[in-house]
């Protein structure tokens, strides 16, 4: 590209290189690339588009400087473009400008000033959220808006305003609920400060643990009908993120060394549970709210100082935040009398390394045998159109088959149904959002890595997230690539427990503990693969 005469194109290439270097933790490379982009933008014809690109480049450069603790340089760079930003009608650029300014002020220990910068950035982020129309737009918004909400949450927290800080974090978790809604009223406070206090008295049987990796540390809020408590651990999260990633990798590999896994499980317990352990009461379900890389932690497999896994202490359920919880329908007991849709999909994609699974038909038959009114779709019958037509009438939806989570495609893999050797179709988040699922009580997604979207968290394009946001009170989903043979045993025992009067979270817990007690399946890979989402 550097051989072309198009200076703006060349500058854009160097910006892309700078951002890639930044993601790869190579700030020296990023700095050189930003410098070359600035030189090229100065030489390029000064159109409106080139001007916007140049301003964005300067803002991104300031972000890099702030993260290297070069606060004076970052502030000077932002000051140079501030007047130009005010003249633009580009909400996106204004948002990242104020967000970056807030980040610089926050990291240089000026929390009050940072809050004043983050507030207009939050308004702009909400306006941009209302206008999103594509999955790519949602992914881009999520990446650029996260620093606004998390930075504001930290600014309020370090000023001693614990509930306001939690309000902002909950508002951030609820962003996918607000896509396409009207622009916020400028006179309306964001978020509504009265929502959480009115909700606390309802949390009589559960305790919520909300985890946020903020710019300068880890925040853990604990709240229920007894009130709100917070633990702020102000130190860089790099080590914790590395530990969490390694623990996920060890847990998701049945051949991993158990001693190494248990070592990391103890370390994470000490960092994530021990600081707030005094606020946990026996008999209460633990509701875990976590976002981003923290959402990948299998909390059930954390190990206390007495070598007991967390799942042995209490039933656990995972939540997308209180905004999502408030939209969940009231639940009814899972029984054999509920109408069920059971899918055993053999759809595959050799290009993605996915071959037909041999056990899905047997799993579908085993699940179906437990219900009196059931529709079973197997093999060529497991088409996208058949599932879409069957879901609105089902109270229980069980899917066994392949799932896919790539930047291009995320969803449950189904047959095309055209009689040809066509590529499989996907039941994805967009398809779920178009369905009326008023009667659906339980969805069990018995496939690989169904809990997250392509970004690794339950953001905008997760099928699990879409089902919960549609009001489905219970979703059981997997964290990683599961063993199809052992999954069948897990599923059968789970349904036995659920249909015997146990809550979904208790049914998962009982099944997990049974597998934990069996030497053949005692590795967390087997018993902590599936987690409960939604209501306690």
mmCIF file of C-alpha atoms in Angstrom, residues 38-271:
data_model
loop_
_atom_site.group_PDB
_atom_site.id
_atom_site.type_symbol
_atom_site.label_atom_id
_atom_site.label_comp_id
_atom_site.label_asym_id
_atom_site.label_seq_id
_atom_site.Cartn_x
_atom_site.Cartn_y
_atom_site.Cartn_z
ATOM 1 C CA UNK A 38 0.298 11.754 11.109
ATOM 2 C CA UNK A 39 2.981 12.665 8.562
ATOM 3 C CA UNK A 40 0.915 11.283 5.668
ATOM 4 C CA UNK A 41 -2.304 12.977 6.819
ATOM 5 C CA UNK A 42 -0.436 16.327 6.901
ATOM 6 C CA UNK A 43 0.568 15.824 3.244
ATOM 7 C CA UNK A 44 -2.817 14.520 2.034
ATOM 8 C CA UNK A 45 -5.525 16.756 0.481
ATOM 9 C CA UNK A 46 -7.558 18.169 3.372
ATOM 10 C CA UNK A 47 -11.061 16.852 2.717
ATOM 11 C CA UNK A 48 -13.652 16.464 5.490
ATOM 12 C CA UNK A 49 -13.080 12.705 5.536
ATOM 13 C CA UNK A 50 -9.290 13.121 5.744
ATOM 14 C CA UNK A 51 -9.746 15.590 8.578
ATOM 15 C CA UNK A 52 -11.906 13.113 10.539
ATOM 16 C CA UNK A 53 -9.382 10.341 9.956
ATOM 17 C CA UNK A 54 -6.539 12.564 11.162
ATOM 18 C CA UNK A 55 -8.435 13.532 14.326
ATOM 19 C CA UNK A 56 -9.250 9.900 15.089
ATOM 20 C CA UNK A 57 -5.580 9.028 14.608
ATOM 21 C CA UNK A 58 -4.573 11.687 17.144
ATOM 22 C CA UNK A 59 -7.146 10.417 19.656
ATOM 23 C CA UNK A 60 -5.946 6.826 19.265
ATOM 24 C CA UNK A 61 -2.349 8.008 19.684
ATOM 25 C CA UNK A 62 -3.381 9.738 22.932
ATOM 26 C CA UNK A 63 -4.951 6.463 24.139
ATOM 27 C CA UNK A 64 -1.629 4.729 23.558
ATOM 28 C CA UNK A 65 0.272 7.441 25.442
ATOM 29 C CA UNK A 66 -2.159 7.276 28.374
ATOM 30 C CA UNK A 67 -1.691 3.517 28.668
ATOM 31 C CA UNK A 68 2.067 4.085 28.801
ATOM 32 C CA UNK A 69 1.523 6.634 31.617
ATOM 33 C CA UNK A 70 2.595 9.534 29.364
ATOM 34 C CA UNK A 71 -0.330 11.591 30.661
ATOM 35 C CA UNK A 72 1.045 15.062 29.883
ATOM 36 C CA UNK A 73 1.759 14.110 26.267
ATOM 37 C CA UNK A 74 -1.685 12.523 25.886
ATOM 38 C CA UNK A 75 -3.430 15.558 27.373
ATOM 39 C CA UNK A 76 -1.480 17.932 25.107
ATOM 40 C CA UNK A 77 -2.412 15.860 22.040
ATOM 41 C CA UNK A 78 -6.097 15.878 22.973
ATOM 42 C CA UNK A 79 -6.033 19.604 23.699
ATOM 43 C CA UNK A 80 -4.681 20.266 20.178
ATOM 44 C CA UNK A 81 -7.718 18.640 18.535
ATOM 45 C CA UNK A 82 -10.384 19.631 21.053
ATOM 46 C CA UNK A 83 -11.684 22.654 19.132
ATOM 47 C CA UNK A 84 -11.887 20.637 15.910
ATOM 48 C CA UNK A 85 -13.855 17.875 17.658
ATOM 49 C CA UNK A 86 -16.408 20.406 18.919
ATOM 50 C CA UNK A 87 -17.040 21.554 15.354
ATOM 51 C CA UNK A 88 -17.723 18.042 14.057
ATOM 52 C CA UNK A 89 -21.138 16.428 13.785
ATOM 53 C CA UNK A 90 -19.507 12.989 14.075
ATOM 54 C CA UNK A 91 -20.868 11.463 17.311
ATOM 55 C CA UNK A 92 -18.482 8.539 17.097
ATOM 56 C CA UNK A 93 -15.367 10.745 17.095
ATOM 57 C CA UNK A 94 -16.751 12.932 19.862
ATOM 58 C CA UNK A 95 -17.463 9.837 21.945
ATOM 59 C CA UNK A 96 -13.946 8.423 21.712
ATOM 60 C CA UNK A 97 -12.474 11.913 22.289
ATOM 61 C CA UNK A 98 -14.307 12.433 25.597
ATOM 62 C CA UNK A 99 -13.754 8.800 26.558
ATOM 63 C CA UNK A 100 -10.002 9.143 25.992
ATOM 64 C CA UNK A 101 -9.894 12.459 27.842
ATOM 65 C CA UNK A 102 -11.675 10.804 30.777
ATOM 66 C CA UNK A 103 -9.228 7.902 30.675
ATOM 67 C CA UNK A 104 -6.234 10.260 30.803
ATOM 68 C CA UNK A 105 -7.742 12.148 33.753
ATOM 69 C CA UNK A 106 -8.685 8.944 35.568
ATOM 70 C CA UNK A 107 -5.269 7.363 35.173
ATOM 71 C CA UNK A 108 -3.617 10.572 36.407
ATOM 72 C CA UNK A 109 -5.784 10.409 39.577
ATOM 73 C CA UNK A 110 -8.253 13.193 38.744
ATOM 74 C CA UNK A 111 -11.467 11.198 39.216
ATOM 75 C CA UNK A 112 -13.872 14.139 39.450
ATOM 76 C CA UNK A 113 -12.581 15.656 36.200
ATOM 77 C CA UNK A 114 -12.696 12.225 34.570
ATOM 78 C CA UNK A 115 -16.344 11.830 35.509
ATOM 79 C CA UNK A 116 -17.146 15.156 33.831
ATOM 80 C CA UNK A 117 -15.511 13.892 30.623
ATOM 81 C CA UNK A 118 -17.099 10.449 30.714
ATOM 82 C CA UNK A 119 -20.645 11.826 31.089
ATOM 83 C CA UNK A 120 -20.919 13.403 27.588
ATOM 84 C CA UNK A 121 -19.173 10.297 26.220
ATOM 85 C CA UNK A 122 -21.900 8.153 27.828
ATOM 86 C CA UNK A 123 -24.654 10.242 26.238
ATOM 87 C CA UNK A 124 -23.011 9.932 22.838
ATOM 88 C CA UNK A 125 -22.485 6.182 23.282
ATOM 89 C CA UNK A 126 -26.181 5.757 24.062
ATOM 90 C CA UNK A 127 -27.164 7.770 20.977
ATOM 91 C CA UNK A 128 -24.848 5.633 18.839
ATOM 92 C CA UNK A 129 -26.262 2.451 20.416
ATOM 93 C CA UNK A 130 -29.762 3.448 19.341
ATOM 94 C CA UNK A 131 -28.667 3.649 15.701
ATOM 95 C CA UNK A 132 -26.933 0.255 15.347
ATOM 96 C CA UNK A 133 -28.257 -1.926 12.545
ATOM 97 C CA UNK A 134 -25.673 -4.651 11.844
ATOM 98 C CA UNK A 135 -23.685 -7.248 13.788
ATOM 99 C CA UNK A 136 -20.450 -5.558 12.697
ATOM 100 C CA UNK A 137 -21.718 -2.219 14.048
ATOM 101 C CA UNK A 138 -22.607 -3.856 17.364
ATOM 102 C CA UNK A 139 -19.152 -5.425 17.675
ATOM 103 C CA UNK A 140 -17.450 -2.110 16.905
ATOM 104 C CA UNK A 141 -19.702 -0.228 19.334
ATOM 105 C CA UNK A 142 -19.002 -2.695 22.127
ATOM 106 C CA UNK A 143 -15.242 -2.305 21.741
ATOM 107 C CA UNK A 144 -15.269 1.492 21.638
ATOM 108 C CA UNK A 145 -17.969 2.062 24.260
ATOM 109 C CA UNK A 146 -16.628 -0.262 26.968
ATOM 110 C CA UNK A 147 -14.009 2.259 28.219
ATOM 111 C CA UNK A 148 -16.760 4.885 28.653
ATOM 112 C CA UNK A 149 -18.934 2.827 31.014
ATOM 113 C CA UNK A 150 -16.097 1.079 32.839
ATOM 114 C CA UNK A 151 -14.140 4.318 33.215
ATOM 115 C CA UNK A 152 -17.164 6.164 34.607
ATOM 116 C CA UNK A 153 -17.856 3.276 37.000
ATOM 117 C CA UNK A 154 -14.300 3.531 38.331
ATOM 118 C CA UNK A 155 -14.413 7.329 38.601
ATOM 119 C CA UNK A 156 -17.522 7.098 40.775
ATOM 120 C CA UNK A 157 -16.214 4.167 42.801
ATOM 121 C CA UNK A 158 -12.946 5.833 43.791
ATOM 122 C CA UNK A 159 -14.967 8.883 44.862
ATOM 123 C CA UNK A 160 -16.871 6.661 47.302
ATOM 124 C CA UNK A 161 -20.183 6.464 45.391
ATOM 125 C CA UNK A 162 -20.589 2.702 45.396
ATOM 126 C CA UNK A 163 -24.204 2.397 44.272
ATOM 127 C CA UNK A 164 -23.822 4.906 41.429
ATOM 128 C CA UNK A 165 -20.787 2.983 40.246
ATOM 129 C CA UNK A 166 -22.774 -0.274 40.279
ATOM 130 C CA UNK A 167 -25.653 1.450 38.471
ATOM 131 C CA UNK A 168 -23.316 2.365 35.603
ATOM 132 C CA UNK A 169 -21.881 -1.158 35.394
ATOM 133 C CA UNK A 170 -25.387 -2.667 35.321
ATOM 134 C CA UNK A 171 -26.365 -0.139 32.643
ATOM 135 C CA UNK A 172 -23.375 -1.292 30.602
ATOM 136 C CA UNK A 173 -24.361 -4.958 30.958
ATOM 137 C CA UNK A 174 -27.854 -4.071 29.731
ATOM 138 C CA UNK A 175 -26.676 -2.336 26.548
ATOM 139 C CA UNK A 176 -27.751 -5.170 24.170
ATOM 140 C CA UNK A 177 -31.318 -4.716 25.484
ATOM 141 C CA UNK A 178 -31.324 -1.105 24.298
ATOM 142 C CA UNK A 179 -30.169 -1.575 20.685
ATOM 143 C CA UNK A 180 -32.510 0.220 18.330
ATOM 144 C CA UNK A 181 -34.431 2.012 21.076
ATOM 145 C CA UNK A 182 -35.059 5.746 20.952
ATOM 146 C CA UNK A 183 -32.275 8.188 21.691
ATOM 147 C CA UNK A 184 -32.169 8.951 25.426
ATOM 148 C CA UNK A 185 -33.909 12.070 26.666
ATOM 149 C CA UNK A 186 -31.179 14.634 27.478
ATOM 150 C CA UNK A 187 -32.967 15.562 30.717
ATOM 151 C CA UNK A 188 -33.234 11.956 31.879
ATOM 152 C CA UNK A 189 -30.470 10.711 34.234
ATOM 153 C CA UNK A 190 -28.434 7.817 32.860
ATOM 154 C CA UNK A 191 -28.771 5.362 34.406
ATOM 155 C CA UNK A 192 -31.908 5.667 36.528
ATOM 156 C CA UNK A 193 -30.632 5.822 40.150
ATOM 157 C CA UNK A 194 -33.886 4.452 41.584
ATOM 158 C CA UNK A 195 -33.852 1.098 39.759
ATOM 159 C CA UNK A 196 -31.430 -0.907 41.871
ATOM 160 C CA UNK A 197 -32.693 0.133 45.366
ATOM 161 C CA UNK A 198 -36.229 -0.897 44.390
ATOM 162 C CA UNK A 199 -34.924 -4.266 43.192
ATOM 163 C CA UNK A 200 -32.838 -5.197 46.255
ATOM 164 C CA UNK A 201 -35.752 -6.355 48.477
ATOM 165 C CA UNK A 202 -36.609 -8.995 45.848
ATOM 166 C CA UNK A 203 -33.207 -10.683 46.248
ATOM 167 C CA UNK A 204 -34.149 -12.749 49.307
ATOM 168 C CA UNK A 205 -32.950 -16.192 48.163
ATOM 169 C CA UNK A 206 -29.858 -15.201 46.186
ATOM 170 C CA UNK A 207 -26.741 -13.080 46.457
ATOM 171 C CA UNK A 208 -25.371 -11.355 43.365
ATOM 172 C CA UNK A 209 -21.616 -11.151 42.781
ATOM 173 C CA UNK A 210 -20.834 -8.601 40.045
ATOM 174 C CA UNK A 211 -17.275 -8.523 38.679
ATOM 175 C CA UNK A 212 -15.851 -5.682 36.592
ATOM 176 C CA UNK A 213 -12.322 -5.346 35.249
ATOM 177 C CA UNK A 214 -12.057 -1.548 35.416
ATOM 178 C CA UNK A 215 -9.170 0.498 33.941
ATOM 179 C CA UNK A 216 -7.090 0.460 37.141
ATOM 180 C CA UNK A 217 -8.285 -2.555 39.064
ATOM 181 C CA UNK A 218 -10.953 -5.097 39.889
ATOM 182 C CA UNK A 219 -14.328 -4.152 41.392
ATOM 183 C CA UNK A 220 -16.483 -6.781 43.108
ATOM 184 C CA UNK A 221 -19.976 -5.740 44.177
ATOM 185 C CA UNK A 222 -22.014 -8.021 46.440
ATOM 186 C CA UNK A 223 -25.683 -7.217 46.741
ATOM 187 C CA UNK A 224 -28.983 -8.718 47.853
ATOM 188 C CA UNK A 225 -31.848 -7.788 50.186
ATOM 189 C CA UNK A 226 -29.268 -7.049 52.911
ATOM 190 C CA UNK A 227 -27.728 -4.185 50.916
ATOM 191 C CA UNK A 228 -24.737 -3.419 48.677
ATOM 192 C CA UNK A 229 -21.094 -4.023 49.534
ATOM 193 C CA UNK A 230 -18.082 -3.491 47.304
ATOM 194 C CA UNK A 231 -14.475 -4.547 47.295
ATOM 195 C CA UNK A 232 -12.127 -2.429 45.168
ATOM 196 C CA UNK A 233 -8.726 -3.963 44.381
ATOM 197 C CA UNK A 234 -6.695 -1.171 42.726
ATOM 198 C CA UNK A 235 -3.952 -2.918 40.807
ATOM 199 C CA UNK A 236 -3.416 -3.801 37.126
ATOM 200 C CA UNK A 237 -5.593 -6.654 35.881
ATOM 201 C CA UNK A 238 -2.999 -8.097 33.483
ATOM 202 C CA UNK A 239 -1.932 -10.847 35.876
ATOM 203 C CA UNK A 240 -5.514 -11.740 36.745
ATOM 204 C CA UNK A 241 -6.507 -11.871 33.085
ATOM 205 C CA UNK A 242 -3.573 -14.169 32.305
ATOM 206 C CA UNK A 243 -4.479 -16.429 35.254
ATOM 207 C CA UNK A 244 -8.153 -16.521 34.227
ATOM 208 C CA UNK A 245 -7.249 -17.423 30.648
ATOM 209 C CA UNK A 246 -4.884 -20.179 31.754
ATOM 210 C CA UNK A 247 -7.471 -21.601 34.154
ATOM 211 C CA UNK A 248 -10.085 -21.678 31.378
ATOM 212 C CA UNK A 249 -7.622 -23.484 29.114
ATOM 213 C CA UNK A 250 -6.760 -26.045 31.798
ATOM 214 C CA UNK A 251 -10.421 -26.597 32.688
ATOM 215 C CA UNK A 252 -11.445 -27.067 29.053
ATOM 216 C CA UNK A 253 -8.785 -29.721 28.390
ATOM 217 C CA UNK A 254 -9.604 -33.181 29.843
ATOM 218 C CA UNK A 255 -5.926 -34.124 29.587
ATOM 219 C CA UNK A 256 -4.615 -31.110 31.502
ATOM 220 C CA UNK A 257 -2.562 -31.640 34.641
ATOM 221 C CA UNK A 258 -4.972 -31.634 37.577
ATOM 222 C CA UNK A 259 -2.385 -30.333 40.051
ATOM 223 C CA UNK A 260 -1.785 -27.238 37.884
ATOM 224 C CA UNK A 261 -5.518 -26.729 37.438
ATOM 225 C CA UNK A 262 -6.170 -26.955 41.185
ATOM 226 C CA UNK A 263 -3.311 -24.538 41.894
ATOM 227 C CA UNK A 264 -4.876 -21.933 39.624
ATOM 228 C CA UNK A 265 -8.360 -22.697 41.007
ATOM 229 C CA UNK A 266 -7.096 -21.845 44.513
ATOM 230 C CA UNK A 267 -5.407 -18.674 43.293
ATOM 231 C CA UNK A 268 -8.568 -17.462 41.566
ATOM 232 C CA UNK A 269 -10.679 -18.300 44.602
ATOM 233 C CA UNK A 270 -8.339 -16.136 46.651
ATOM 234 C CA UNK A 271 -8.692 -13.248 44.206
#
